[in-house]
Every structure is written in C-alpha cells, then in structure tokens.
XYZ file of C-alpha atoms in Angstrom:
722
model
C 29.020 25.023 16.263
C 26.316 27.503 15.170
C 28.959 30.340 15.132
C 31.182 28.290 12.941
C 28.488 27.240 10.531
C 27.427 30.971 10.195
C 31.018 32.082 9.788
C 31.477 29.315 6.888
C 28.366 30.344 5.237
C 29.228 33.959 5.285
C 32.628 33.314 3.717
C 31.122 31.107 0.907
C 28.556 34.161 0.041
C 31.561 36.530 0.278
C 33.593 34.487 -2.180
C 30.651 34.359 -4.454
C 30.257 38.256 -4.534
C 33.909 38.745 -5.214
C 33.988 36.237 -8.030
C 31.003 37.984 -9.693
C 32.816 41.361 -9.434
C 35.932 39.885 -10.830
C 34.246 38.362 -13.864
C 32.147 41.422 -14.497
C 35.266 43.745 -14.649
C 37.318 41.232 -16.526
C 35.101 40.117 -19.014
C 33.144 43.551 -19.692
C 35.219 46.280 -21.264
C 35.681 49.840 -19.524
C 32.782 52.284 -19.939
C 34.977 55.090 -20.719
C 36.669 53.306 -23.701
C 34.633 53.655 -27.001
C 37.023 51.674 -29.178
C 40.369 50.246 -29.542
C 42.565 51.188 -32.537
C 45.882 49.780 -33.941
C 49.180 51.275 -33.230
C 49.578 52.494 -36.770
C 46.099 54.499 -36.411
C 47.742 56.233 -33.433
C 50.891 57.042 -35.304
C 48.600 58.667 -38.108
C 46.711 60.593 -35.719
C 49.881 62.024 -34.010
C 51.098 62.985 -37.816
C 47.981 64.846 -38.320
C 48.295 66.633 -35.109
C 44.959 65.286 -33.823
C 46.365 63.822 -30.325
C 46.695 65.851 -27.333
C 48.011 63.309 -24.824
C 49.141 59.673 -24.856
C 49.158 57.819 -21.535
C 51.269 54.773 -21.476
C 50.374 52.038 -18.894
C 52.627 49.145 -19.782
C 51.362 47.608 -22.872
C 48.129 49.743 -23.049
C 48.103 53.033 -24.321
C 45.183 55.735 -23.862
C 44.926 58.265 -26.547
C 43.290 61.545 -25.787
C 42.367 63.479 -29.352
C 42.373 67.330 -29.490
C 39.101 67.471 -31.077
C 35.752 66.904 -29.297
C 32.334 65.545 -30.055
C 29.656 67.479 -28.238
C 32.377 69.387 -26.314
C 33.726 65.927 -24.793
C 37.118 64.250 -26.030
C 36.399 60.833 -27.175
C 39.365 58.638 -25.989
C 40.338 55.566 -27.431
C 42.795 52.679 -26.573
C 45.579 50.991 -28.367
C 48.248 48.343 -27.335
C 51.944 47.902 -28.083
C 54.359 44.693 -28.155
C 55.461 42.993 -25.237
C 58.513 44.863 -23.666
C 58.369 47.509 -26.496
C 59.410 51.172 -25.770
C 56.598 53.366 -26.917
C 58.861 56.538 -27.129
C 61.369 55.032 -29.255
C 58.551 53.438 -31.515
C 56.949 56.834 -31.733
C 60.166 58.627 -32.680
C 60.988 56.122 -35.405
C 57.360 56.375 -36.965
C 56.983 60.193 -36.523
C 59.226 63.233 -36.800
C 58.295 64.983 -33.843
C 60.491 68.032 -34.544
C 58.354 68.857 -37.441
C 55.092 68.832 -35.436
C 53.721 72.277 -34.197
C 52.208 70.767 -30.942
C 53.621 67.359 -30.382
C 51.447 65.177 -27.853
C 52.405 64.871 -24.397
C 53.521 61.380 -23.436
C 52.787 60.347 -19.816
C 53.989 57.123 -18.212
C 52.105 55.437 -15.404
C 53.943 52.813 -13.148
C 53.170 49.511 -14.104
C 56.118 47.378 -12.395
C 56.341 45.865 -9.007
C 53.355 45.112 -7.175
C 51.185 46.401 -9.842
C 52.391 43.720 -12.199
C 51.905 41.123 -9.693
C 48.336 42.119 -9.034
C 47.626 42.206 -12.502
C 48.817 38.486 -12.961
C 46.590 37.696 -9.852
C 43.590 39.397 -11.231
C 43.767 37.232 -14.651
C 44.140 33.997 -12.705
C 41.521 35.078 -10.015
C 38.460 33.629 -11.702
C 40.302 30.179 -12.079
C 41.263 30.282 -8.378
C 37.818 31.155 -7.213
C 35.843 28.602 -9.065
C 38.369 25.947 -8.283
C 38.192 26.872 -4.444
C 34.385 26.872 -4.526
C 34.517 23.339 -6.256
C 36.774 21.902 -3.501
C 34.615 23.433 -0.688
C 31.517 21.643 -2.182
C 33.329 18.387 -2.354
C 34.464 18.664 1.102
C 30.976 19.561 2.569
C 29.372 16.686 0.617
C 31.896 14.065 1.896
C 31.227 15.261 5.350
C 27.439 15.431 5.175
C 25.103 12.630 5.693
C 24.219 12.122 1.946
C 27.677 11.198 0.983
C 27.239 12.455 -2.771
C 30.763 11.487 -3.765
C 30.749 8.215 -1.844
C 28.697 5.883 -4.136
C 30.201 2.781 -2.995
C 29.492 3.394 0.644
C 26.538 1.389 2.063
C 23.394 3.287 2.996
C 22.734 1.032 6.335
C 21.826 2.662 9.393
C 22.704 1.079 12.742
C 20.078 1.372 15.430
C 21.359 1.827 19.039
C 20.889 -1.403 20.856
C 21.345 0.041 24.172
C 18.156 2.166 23.891
C 15.336 0.058 22.412
C 12.157 1.748 21.237
C 10.330 -1.390 20.292
C 10.325 -4.743 21.921
C 8.449 -8.066 21.747
C 6.140 -6.702 24.210
C 4.913 -4.229 21.540
C 4.107 -7.176 18.922
C 0.872 -9.187 19.102
C -1.012 -11.346 16.957
C 1.829 -13.167 15.381
C 2.920 -15.696 18.324
C 4.459 -18.232 16.125
C 6.652 -15.713 14.166
C 7.530 -14.091 17.239
C 8.691 -17.354 18.875
C 10.899 -18.093 15.724
C 12.668 -14.690 15.976
C 12.987 -15.002 19.779
C 15.030 -18.264 19.480
C 17.315 -16.099 17.103
C 17.662 -13.360 19.921
C 18.517 -16.229 22.356
C 21.382 -17.602 20.131
C 22.933 -14.232 20.063
C 22.667 -13.751 23.837
C 23.240 -17.245 25.046
C 25.164 -19.114 21.937
C 26.629 -21.553 24.615
C 23.214 -23.138 25.194
C 22.838 -24.198 21.632
C 26.454 -24.712 20.722
C 26.647 -27.423 23.475
C 24.291 -29.402 21.634
C 26.018 -28.925 18.141
C 23.495 -26.321 16.814
C 24.636 -23.878 14.547
C 23.219 -20.189 14.145
C 20.839 -19.873 11.310
C 22.243 -17.764 8.592
C 18.926 -15.854 7.407
C 15.277 -15.547 8.408
C 12.860 -14.512 5.520
C 9.717 -12.926 6.776
C 6.810 -13.121 4.162
C 3.067 -12.056 4.440
C 0.701 -9.473 3.055
C 1.421 -5.813 3.704
C 0.655 -4.350 7.101
C 1.077 -7.896 9.016
C 3.946 -6.596 11.011
C 7.210 -7.753 9.203
C 9.087 -4.543 9.715
C 7.796 -3.976 13.268
C 8.763 -7.455 14.180
C 12.335 -6.750 12.977
C 12.393 -3.653 14.943
C 11.338 -5.667 17.964
C 14.301 -8.039 17.291
C 16.574 -4.731 17.208
C 15.255 -3.881 20.565
C 15.527 -7.146 22.149
C 19.066 -8.633 20.705
C 21.295 -6.364 22.568
C 23.591 -6.463 19.559
C 24.386 -4.060 16.792
C 21.318 -3.851 14.366
C 21.873 -2.631 10.936
C 18.937 -1.934 8.615
C 18.586 -1.021 4.876
C 16.042 -1.071 2.178
C 16.569 -3.284 -1.028
C 15.976 -0.299 -3.334
C 19.032 1.522 -1.726
C 21.708 -0.965 -3.164
C 21.072 -0.322 -6.930
C 21.942 3.188 -8.351
C 22.245 4.223 -11.978
C 26.176 3.816 -11.931
C 27.463 0.409 -12.899
C 29.123 -1.557 -9.853
C 27.568 0.616 -7.074
C 25.220 -2.061 -5.887
C 27.724 -4.706 -5.464
C 30.279 -2.402 -3.726
C 27.619 -1.219 -1.269
C 26.848 -4.765 -0.549
C 30.574 -5.377 0.266
C 30.655 -2.296 2.289
C 27.641 -3.263 4.137
C 28.832 -6.665 5.172
C 32.336 -5.428 5.984
C 30.586 -3.016 8.383
C 28.503 -6.053 9.865
C 31.705 -8.122 10.239
C 33.418 -5.274 12.149
C 30.479 -5.298 14.629
C 29.776 -9.148 14.745
C 27.790 -10.639 16.144
C 25.050 -8.414 14.802
C 21.615 -8.774 12.783
C 21.396 -7.171 9.364
C 17.679 -6.382 8.310
C 16.910 -5.902 4.556
C 13.462 -4.571 3.888
C 11.746 -5.188 0.847
C 14.491 -7.657 -0.437
C 12.212 -8.303 -3.748
C 13.675 -4.944 -5.062
C 17.035 -6.471 -5.413
C 16.510 -10.333 -5.048
C 14.259 -11.213 -8.090
C 14.801 -14.072 -10.510
C 18.036 -13.560 -12.582
C 17.644 -13.330 -16.099
C 14.411 -11.470 -16.222
C 15.761 -7.992 -16.606
C 16.389 -6.253 -20.013
C 20.142 -6.227 -19.147
C 20.413 -10.206 -18.811
C 23.425 -11.290 -16.952
C 25.025 -7.794 -17.065
C 22.020 -6.128 -15.377
C 23.177 -3.817 -12.424
C 20.622 -5.450 -10.142
C 21.664 -8.920 -10.948
C 25.430 -8.017 -10.138
C 24.172 -6.767 -6.808
C 22.215 -9.972 -6.148
C 25.149 -12.332 -7.101
C 27.291 -10.305 -4.458
C 24.499 -10.730 -1.664
C 24.782 -14.549 -2.632
C 28.392 -14.684 -1.997
C 28.408 -12.555 1.204
C 25.698 -14.684 2.880
C 27.113 -18.126 1.835
C 30.497 -17.832 0.376
C 33.924 -19.011 1.431
C 33.826 -17.230 4.759
C 31.261 -19.116 6.739
C 31.804 -18.158 10.218
C 30.846 -14.548 10.141
C 28.317 -14.765 12.966
C 25.852 -12.459 11.165
C 22.191 -13.077 10.929
C 20.168 -11.721 7.892
C 16.662 -10.936 8.504
C 14.835 -10.012 5.257
C 11.054 -9.219 4.583
C 8.853 -9.216 1.519
C 5.340 -9.636 0.264
C 6.509 -11.050 -3.168
C 8.318 -14.502 -2.303
C 7.319 -15.773 -5.497
C 9.727 -13.683 -7.697
C 12.568 -14.217 -5.384
C 15.758 -16.061 -6.751
C 15.901 -19.822 -5.808
C 19.438 -19.395 -4.977
C 18.561 -16.837 -2.364
C 15.872 -19.114 -0.641
C 18.047 -22.167 -0.366
C 19.190 -23.493 3.159
C 22.558 -21.850 4.016
C 21.428 -18.437 3.111
C 17.636 -18.215 4.429
C 17.191 -21.210 6.460
C 13.778 -20.271 7.938
C 10.816 -18.776 6.318
C 8.244 -17.287 8.747
C 4.869 -16.544 7.305
C 2.764 -13.615 8.836
C -0.770 -14.086 7.940
C -3.839 -11.890 8.826
C -4.481 -12.290 12.469
C -7.526 -14.036 13.705
C -10.000 -12.799 16.284
C -7.940 -13.498 19.044
C -4.819 -11.924 17.560
C -6.993 -8.880 16.529
C -7.931 -8.517 20.025
C -4.245 -8.674 21.327
C -3.163 -6.158 18.667
C -6.060 -3.828 19.530
C -4.966 -3.950 23.344
C -1.540 -3.017 22.309
C -2.887 -0.018 20.351
C -5.268 1.268 22.614
C -2.802 1.124 25.719
C -2.591 4.692 27.221
C -5.658 6.110 25.290
C -8.563 7.007 27.532
C -11.360 4.538 26.577
C -14.939 4.566 27.672
C -16.243 1.622 30.137
C -18.618 0.781 27.311
C -16.060 -0.363 24.985
C -15.428 -3.915 24.301
C -12.211 -5.083 22.633
C -13.751 -8.501 21.832
C -16.498 -7.155 20.042
C -14.251 -4.597 17.861
C -12.061 -7.559 17.196
C -15.238 -9.532 15.950
C -16.274 -6.806 13.792
C -13.019 -6.190 12.026
C -12.309 -9.765 10.167
C -9.469 -9.445 7.451
C -7.822 -6.356 9.100
C -4.212 -6.445 9.271
C -2.177 -5.047 12.079
C -1.495 -1.748 10.346
C -5.450 -1.586 9.509
C -6.003 -1.982 13.199
C -3.483 0.575 14.162
C -5.077 3.085 11.864
C -8.511 2.227 13.003
C -7.716 2.967 16.717
C -6.056 6.314 15.534
C -9.064 7.209 13.523
C -11.502 6.428 16.445
C -9.170 8.666 18.501
C -9.378 11.719 15.999
C -12.958 11.088 15.737
C -13.290 11.471 19.533
C -11.177 14.694 19.656
C -13.164 16.013 16.742
C -16.106 15.911 18.947
C -14.127 17.470 21.951
C -14.797 14.232 24.008
C -12.675 13.333 27.039
C -12.596 9.661 26.002
C -13.136 7.365 23.316
C -16.639 5.700 22.970
C -17.853 2.488 21.095
C -19.693 4.910 18.502
C -16.261 6.152 17.586
C -15.004 2.580 16.874
C -18.026 1.841 14.791
C -17.620 4.949 12.744
C -13.986 4.332 12.433
C -14.605 0.884 11.176
C -17.017 2.147 8.478
C -14.376 4.899 7.467
C -11.677 2.403 7.125
C -13.803 0.032 4.996
C -15.997 2.231 2.931
C -14.579 5.709 3.451
C -15.943 8.831 5.134
C -19.491 9.974 4.885
C -20.506 12.370 2.026
C -22.921 14.215 3.760
C -22.798 17.021 1.321
C -23.952 14.804 -1.528
C -27.559 15.577 -2.508
C -29.740 12.771 -4.137
C -33.341 12.868 -5.342
C -36.031 10.963 -3.193
C -36.429 8.502 -6.055
C -32.796 7.550 -5.930
C -32.914 7.309 -2.182
C -35.767 4.893 -2.228
C -34.057 2.868 -4.969
C -30.862 2.679 -2.854
C -32.868 1.618 0.183
C -34.657 -1.251 -1.778
C -31.283 -2.351 -3.338
C -29.517 -2.523 0.163
C -32.722 -4.144 1.753
C -32.706 -6.847 -0.863
C -29.143 -7.493 -0.166
C -29.792 -7.916 3.664
C -32.950 -9.804 3.385
C -31.546 -12.554 1.128
C -28.590 -12.969 3.292
C -30.923 -13.259 6.408
C -32.904 -15.864 4.591
C -30.092 -18.024 3.128
C -28.841 -20.660 5.515
C -25.086 -20.284 4.545
C -24.858 -16.748 4.109
C -22.895 -14.407 6.645
C -24.820 -12.527 9.626
C -26.029 -9.234 8.515
C -24.092 -6.663 10.629
C -25.252 -3.347 9.351
C -27.477 -1.768 6.552
C -26.893 1.784 5.382
C -27.928 4.181 2.591
C -25.554 6.893 3.663
C -23.101 7.701 0.659
C -19.380 6.773 1.387
C -16.752 7.194 -0.964
C -18.232 6.071 -4.438
C -20.858 4.023 -2.830
C -24.420 5.108 -2.536
C -25.027 2.411 0.425
C -23.814 -0.628 1.743
C -24.624 -3.769 3.514
C -21.976 -5.270 5.752
C -22.141 -8.797 6.494
C -19.896 -10.329 8.983
C -18.834 -13.926 9.920
C -19.259 -15.363 13.520
C -15.806 -16.727 13.427
C -12.944 -16.814 10.874
C -13.303 -19.248 8.003
C -10.297 -20.532 5.939
C -12.388 -23.055 3.747
C -15.200 -22.508 1.563
C -17.886 -24.849 0.449
C -20.010 -24.764 -2.462
C -23.349 -23.887 -0.677
C -21.394 -20.978 0.822
C -20.442 -19.566 -2.629
C -23.865 -20.330 -3.990
C -25.477 -18.423 -1.071
C -22.928 -15.653 -1.590
C -23.974 -15.404 -5.209
C -27.653 -14.971 -4.179
C -26.935 -12.372 -1.756
C -25.184 -10.443 -4.654
C -28.062 -10.769 -6.713
C -30.497 -9.648 -4.075
C -29.950 -5.729 -4.799
C -30.959 -5.940 -8.501
C -33.710 -8.371 -7.888
C -35.168 -5.776 -5.380
C -34.817 -3.049 -7.935
C -36.642 -5.086 -10.659
C -39.313 -6.393 -8.289
C -40.383 -3.136 -6.836
C -39.609 -0.717 -9.554
C -39.942 -2.866 -12.488
C -36.532 -1.768 -13.694
C -32.728 -1.884 -13.014
C -30.132 0.583 -12.468
C -26.428 0.859 -12.520
C -26.084 0.343 -8.702
C -25.601 -3.258 -9.180
C -22.908 -3.175 -11.545
C -20.151 -3.976 -8.720
C -22.474 -6.833 -7.478
C -22.615 -8.404 -11.112
C -18.713 -8.097 -11.448
C -18.021 -9.664 -8.293
C -20.613 -12.394 -8.734
C -19.153 -13.353 -12.323
C -15.715 -13.395 -10.711
C -16.975 -15.697 -8.144
C -18.857 -17.934 -10.396
C -15.701 -18.083 -12.536
C -13.524 -19.157 -9.638
C -16.098 -21.883 -8.755
C -15.873 -23.193 -12.265
C -12.372 -22.601 -13.414
C -10.215 -22.708 -9.967
C -12.148 -24.986 -7.498
C -13.624 -27.621 -9.678
C -17.246 -26.867 -8.376
C -18.969 -27.492 -11.758
C -21.153 -30.723 -11.837
C -20.907 -30.652 -15.615
C -17.129 -29.957 -16.161
C -15.986 -32.149 -13.183
C -13.187 -31.544 -10.480
C -10.481 -29.998 -12.677
C -9.039 -26.409 -13.163
C -8.787 -24.402 -16.121
C -6.012 -22.161 -16.842
C -2.609 -21.390 -15.420
C -2.850 -18.340 -13.264
C 0.353 -16.119 -12.417
C -0.678 -14.101 -9.497
C 0.729 -12.148 -6.456
C 0.268 -14.701 -3.602
C 0.176 -12.330 -0.648
C -1.215 -9.340 -2.657
C -4.373 -11.009 -3.687
C -3.979 -9.864 -7.423
C -3.863 -12.001 -10.605
C -1.189 -10.829 -13.272
C -2.163 -13.065 -16.238
C -3.688 -16.481 -17.130
C -2.554 -18.968 -19.693
C -5.322 -20.496 -21.419
C -4.924 -24.391 -21.669
C -8.320 -25.395 -22.969
C -10.096 -25.342 -26.151
C -13.032 -23.289 -27.746
C -15.477 -25.893 -26.846
C -14.558 -25.959 -23.029
C -14.604 -22.230 -23.125
C -18.239 -22.351 -24.120
C -19.060 -24.977 -21.589
C -17.370 -22.746 -19.076
C -19.537 -19.738 -20.008
C -22.742 -21.867 -19.952
C -21.750 -23.231 -16.220
C -21.112 -19.674 -15.229
C -24.299 -18.274 -16.770
C -26.219 -21.148 -14.977
C -24.704 -20.307 -11.560
C -25.518 -16.863 -11.820
C -29.007 -17.154 -13.264
C -29.729 -19.804 -10.616
C -28.638 -17.202 -7.691
C -30.950 -14.587 -9.396
C -33.837 -16.836 -9.467
C -33.223 -17.991 -5.874
C -32.971 -14.430 -4.741
C -36.178 -13.725 -6.646
C -38.146 -16.440 -5.310
C -37.322 -15.159 -1.501
C -37.867 -11.734 -2.237
C -41.338 -12.337 -3.672
C -42.101 -14.511 -0.776
C -41.153 -11.889 1.751
C -41.894 -8.721 -0.209
C -43.935 -7.023 2.682
C -40.579 -7.582 4.930
C -38.633 -6.141 1.997
C -40.935 -3.022 2.055
C -40.751 -2.859 5.609
C -36.957 -2.799 5.699
C -36.605 -0.115 2.869
C -39.145 2.060 4.627
C -37.221 1.944 7.813
C -34.035 3.016 5.724
C -35.646 5.704 3.981
C -36.622 7.270 7.453
C -33.522 6.376 9.433
C -30.802 5.959 6.740
C -28.852 3.147 8.616
C -29.431 0.345 11.066
C -27.476 -2.203 13.003
C -27.106 -4.263 15.984
C -30.367 -4.920 18.188
C -32.529 -2.578 16.140
C -31.491 -4.680 13.148
C -32.449 -8.021 14.807
C -35.856 -6.555 15.866
C -36.561 -5.400 12.292
C -35.927 -8.787 11.174
C -37.829 -10.665 13.912
C -41.128 -8.328 13.675
C -43.811 -9.340 11.191
C -44.084 -6.965 8.216
C -46.920 -4.305 9.070
C -50.354 -5.731 7.631
C -49.272 -9.209 6.970
C -51.591 -10.847 9.191
C -54.826 -9.085 7.400
C -53.571 -9.598 3.979
C -55.479 -11.984 1.914
C -53.966 -15.370 1.320
C -51.359 -15.069 -1.330
C -50.793 -18.145 -3.685
C -48.770 -20.657 -2.247
C -45.279 -20.577 -3.729
C -43.905 -23.504 -5.692
C -41.244 -25.509 -3.900
C -37.709 -24.055 -4.374
C -35.896 -25.672 -7.486
C -32.905 -25.580 -5.324
C -34.157 -27.972 -2.536
C -33.567 -31.808 -2.756
C -36.713 -33.692 -3.583
C -38.718 -34.795 -0.455
C -38.543 -38.664 0.497
C -41.597 -40.704 -0.232
C -44.318 -40.739 2.398
C -45.673 -44.163 3.315
C -47.584 -43.440 6.700
C -49.584 -40.573 7.213
C -50.445 -37.670 5.185
C -47.990 -35.367 3.934
C -48.084 -31.826 5.352
C -49.595 -29.287 3.180
C -47.367 -26.954 1.310
C -48.441 -23.843 3.446
C -45.303 -22.472 4.609
C -43.984 -19.328 3.086
C -40.364 -20.727 2.819
C -38.793 -24.122 1.962
C -35.154 -24.627 3.145
C -32.656 -25.996 0.676
C -32.577 -29.420 2.564
C -36.142 -29.816 2.283
C -38.089 -28.997 5.384
C -40.470 -26.200 5.772
C -39.986 -22.855 7.673
C -42.882 -21.335 9.188
C -41.773 -17.764 9.818
C -38.645 -15.552 9.809
C -37.012 -14.264 12.941
C -35.216 -15.149 15.994
C -37.791 -17.725 16.975
C -37.029 -19.632 13.695
C -33.222 -19.048 14.244
C -33.245 -20.728 17.740
C -34.907 -23.760 16.508
C -33.063 -26.900 16.475
C -32.654 -29.238 13.546
C -33.470 -32.702 14.128
C -32.434 -35.970 12.387
C -35.445 -38.047 11.698
C -34.287 -41.525 12.667
C -35.275 -44.118 9.764
C -37.808 -47.037 10.642
C -38.013 -50.319 8.785
C -40.625 -48.609 6.683
C -39.302 -45.109 6.033
C -36.371 -43.352 4.939
C -34.412 -40.721 6.459
C -35.683 -37.129 6.821
C -34.964 -33.731 8.535
C -37.319 -31.719 10.714
C -37.319 -28.392 12.453
C -38.677 -27.047 15.713
C -38.211 -25.697 19.250
C -38.608 -29.004 20.625
C -39.410 -32.571 19.153
C -43.162 -32.217 19.881
C -43.777 -29.436 17.304
C -41.468 -30.545 14.718
C -42.970 -29.689 11.360
C -41.827 -31.881 8.467
C -43.117 -33.550 5.216
C -43.844 -36.712 6.857
C -45.624 -38.106 10.017
C -44.681 -40.847 12.341
C -43.323 -43.580 12.979
C -40.330 -41.189 12.979
C -38.318 -41.159 16.197
C -36.864 -37.552 16.640
C -33.438 -37.031 18.115
C -31.348 -33.866 18.431
C -28.506 -33.521 15.934
C -25.445 -31.281 15.178
C -25.307 -32.116 11.522
C -23.720 -29.269 9.325
C -27.028 -28.908 7.860
C -28.650 -27.658 11.025
C -29.656 -24.154 11.290
C -26.635 -23.194 13.378
C -24.262 -24.768 10.990
C -23.555 -21.678 9.008
C -20.613 -20.812 7.208
C -18.256 -18.133 7.627
C -16.068 -15.585 5.715
C -12.587 -14.284 6.632
C -13.320 -10.675 5.793
C -16.034 -8.245 6.353
C -18.325 -8.933 3.431
C -19.481 -5.572 1.974
C -22.364 -5.530 -0.484
C -21.878 -2.375 -2.314
C -24.792 -0.393 -3.456
C-alpha cells in the first residue's frame, strides 16, 4: 500500500515537471532566433546577395546571412505556406543564374515520425492538463472527503460490536437513562412489546443545558443497542449548493433503511430544525427544504421503516412545531443539572482508575460543586489530576480538588499580579463585608471560603454554598441575597469613608435581582402579584434575548421606585449589621490581609471567636431595632427585656452573640395564653430563652421555617466577586 502510494505520487510530480517543460518550450520562442521575417523579405535578401544559407524544415525557414554583427551571424526565420515547395518559389521569385553567389538550400527531414511527434507536441499540454484533472477527480471521489459527492450523506456508522461507551459510564441522569434503555430493549426484544400491541417510538428528543450528557447518552445507546448506529451533526446537512441538504437527508435515510433496525442520532438538530419562515429566503431557504425532507422521512407514507431517530438540542424553543409532534419525536427527555446525589455518582465514574488519597471524600466534593454539569465535573477531575502531576505527587489529594474547584469557578491564581498595600486592605474589607453579612442574615447561604487572591479578573471572592439543592426561591432569600451583595460596598464606606469600583459587579447583579423580583416574580408589595414585560429567552442557556414592554411610563416609574427601595433597604440592612459587628469585620479583614484566604474549620472558628478587645471596649450605644423586623407583640405580664442585645433577628427576637453557640440554638414557639398573643423565642433550652416578654408563656420546640435551622438554599455556588 505504501509503495503504490509512493509510485502514484511520483508519477504525479513527473507529469507536472514534463508539463512545465512542454509549456516552456511551446510558448517561449527559441533563444537563437532574433526575429521572424516574411518570405518576401527573404527573397529580397537573396537578390541582394546577403544570404549565405537557407535551411528548410517543413514550413519553417532558417536564414543565415553572409554579413555578421560583432563577428557573429544574425539568423532569422520565416515560414512558407502549407504544402508549398520552397525551391520552386525561390526560382519563380529570384533569377538564381544571375547571382554571383547563390545561397545554399538545405532540407531537413520532417516527414514520418517527426511530423507525428510535432502533432503530439502541439496537443501535449491539452493532454497533460486533462489527465491531471481526471486524476484529481478520481482521488477526490475515492477519499473520505468526497469532494464531488455533494449529495452523499456525511453520517458515520459506529461499530456496534465494539462499544466504547455503555450505560455503566452514564451517571446522574437515571430517568433519562431509563427512557433510552427502554428504546434499546425494544430493538433487542421487540416481541415483548409487540405482544401487547405497543409500537416502537419514532424519535426521542434529548433537551437540556450544555454539558449535561446528551451526546454521551446517545453514545451509550450506540454501545448497548447491538444494532447499527449512525451519527451526524445538524450542521452537516446544509451546504451552499441548492438541494444538497435534502439530497443528504434522502441518502441518510436510505442508508438507515438498508441497515434497519438501526438508530440514527442527529446532534444539535436546532441547526437545521428551526421554525420555518424565519430565514431570509422564506420558503425557498435551503435549510427549510432540508427540514421538509426530514419531516417527510420521519413520518411520511412509509411508516414501518424500523428506524429510531434520537436528536439532541439545547434550544427546544426554536424548533419547528411539526418536528416536535408525536409520530416524529414521540418522547422528549429533559436532562437537567445533576443534584448532589447525581454529582457524586458522576464523580465516581470520572475518578475510576485514578490514584486518590484516602482523605478524599466524593460526597464533600459533590456538596461543594452545586450547579456543575457532567462536563464541568469531568473537567474538574482532570484539573485536579493535572495539579497533582504538576506537584509530582503520586496520588490526588483533597487540596487538589479544592484548588481545581476554584480554578473552574473563578480561574487560575494570578500570582504575578502586584497590588499596593492599600488595595489589598480594601479588598480584604470588601470580602469580609460580604462574608459577615452572609453569616448574620438568616436566609443567606453558608459562607464556604473567603479569599483576596486575585483570580481571573477578580481581586478577591467570597464563596457561598447551600447545604442542599434548591429549586424555589422565597422573597426573604432574595432580600438577604441583596444584603450580601451590598456588604462589600458598605464595608468600604464604613472603614475607608469612600467607595471603589470593586462593587460594580455586585451592584449590577443586585439590580438584576431586584428587577426580577418586581417584574418577573411579582414580589412587589405596591405593584402586586403580576409580571411586567414579555421576555424572549434561551431556556436552557440562561440568557435573555429581548423583552417586549407591555406597560406604560407610570408603571415603569413605579418599577424604578420599587427596585430602588429594595436595593436601598438591602444597603441599610447590611450597613446596620456591619456597624453592630464592626470589631468582627476588622478581625476578619486583618486575618485575610495576613493569610489571604480562609475556609473550613478555620473560617468557623474565626466567626465563633469574639473580636479582640470587644470585652474591654466601653459600652457602645444601643442600636435601634432593625426596620426590617416586624413589631413586637404587646406585653401585658411582666417587664419587657431591655434592648441590650447587639442584634435583633427579622422575626423579632434578640440574639445575644454570633457564633456556633447561637447557631446551635433552637427556635421555640411561645404558646399563647388566654391573656397573651403568640411570640418567638431563642435559646439552647427552654430555661434560658430570651424574648421580649415574660411568662405566662409555655415554651415548646418548633420546626417552623422561621427557626434558626430553616435556612434557604441555592442551586449554584454563590460567588461574591470582589
């Protein structure tokens, strides 16, 4: 095979060289000829006695004069008519007997083989280029690119007898896997379904965000089915030539019919399956012609083709309705981001075969990666392995996973970035403000890590993690999230009496959140439970394309007022908390300035310890009750407790300190007596509950959502950018 290819390539190069030589000698005149004269000029020179010799070569004459220029004869050429006899013409034109020295006339043989060679020489360039084009066409048709076969399908058939991916390699999408396992069972054991009158599904549409395993699941189907499996991308149907897309669809289904029963997988079908009539070409758009052919092939007059079509997309909202109806895609399987259990299962698949340290806990890594897709988790494991290899370790440690998580979320460390001491201090107080407000607010997520190490385009970051996955948000959770976002800017203003550009992203996200509360979720008390604006967005990509305004200027002004009220309230809330706990803010910031990052047990200890010198400080003014707390119920028995606690929770009870002790306390429902209303208390046991009223209340434990442990959760790592 290698020798034949070498011979073929050598022949091509040889033909090219010969062709260049032939073209050179055919198109470029002879170097020895200075000029070409007419036959009349030749006869005149003969009469004048200037010609010494004439060489006749067919129709060509070479004239050698007697005179020389610079000691060298200057030859020239001429031509006579076809089939003419030069000597006869010469005798008729010139009286050779009167010449003192007539020229010598020599004839060169030009018949037979020479004439044939001359003819071939004239046609050789045409023969050469024709052969070269023919050779290129044959090579193109025989190669994989099939340059001239525009109408041929580009689908590849995977070898079903050597599966590379099976259902054992797919985790975290159990429901989707079960749906496709049933399709595989139908192909393997059709009699089990046909005996009950069931028919094979025509198509399965896999929808979901990028990286959730749609293509991987299709590859697993190919490995499990034991039948031919064709796969093609939606963009491979359409070309610049009219009719190519429809021809490729026909050829694809012809191949599938010849190999039925089989599975046909179309990846990114939105490239060819968009709404018809949306293109610039209208009904004559090449993409629409291709889609029409797909619709006919999937559910036309031929219904018993025994071909299952599996398609994947993350844009189901733009697909043509005719493509989505039953009979074409009977099933729609949604692959969402995995929950904590699914992430653990996916991580176990990806770490299989890798040397892990005994300290690694897959469950902890799964809890620290909410919002990660399957592709993100695969990249995370690979990043951890690369970090371990960079350190010349023999196994992967938990620290490698922690660093890999930060690299995936925020980017690699920018260790070479030089910042001034003042900027470092401002960044430390900014991040400490975020973290402290998040720790204080009851509905905020748990603070996981604080860092002032520059990553990507961030000077620092505070990572908040939920304790479990969340699928619903409450108004209190949104309000506390706004307060956390404002914490960084408030800390800058409180400590340095000025603000920086570091809070620009926080303000942008807070504005977007407040707008969503008012316009989308109906959480405005003044505007009521309704939405404003018709949005067009990418459902699984999380991006909004446009919004149609369906309200007037007065409502728009009220929306602005409500958004401003939400943000300003969150700002005042964060300001109140940081003023009350300014020593703790200073302690956290100083720790960050010295150590640059803190997480885990060290972070919990830092929050639990009292700030340095707080016991010896003079008594500070008692802060006013928080404007965000509901009014306390009236007291009819006993004296109310003095407002001596440094913090009042939103649901009206006092909190004596910050730290794990306060977090461990239980919330108690205060059972109303005939003389009293209902209230709330807090304490480690009923005996030391502090509240705003005294007995006759009867205390009983409660699991009410307003308890200290009833914290809200978030479906993704909440990263406060510095």
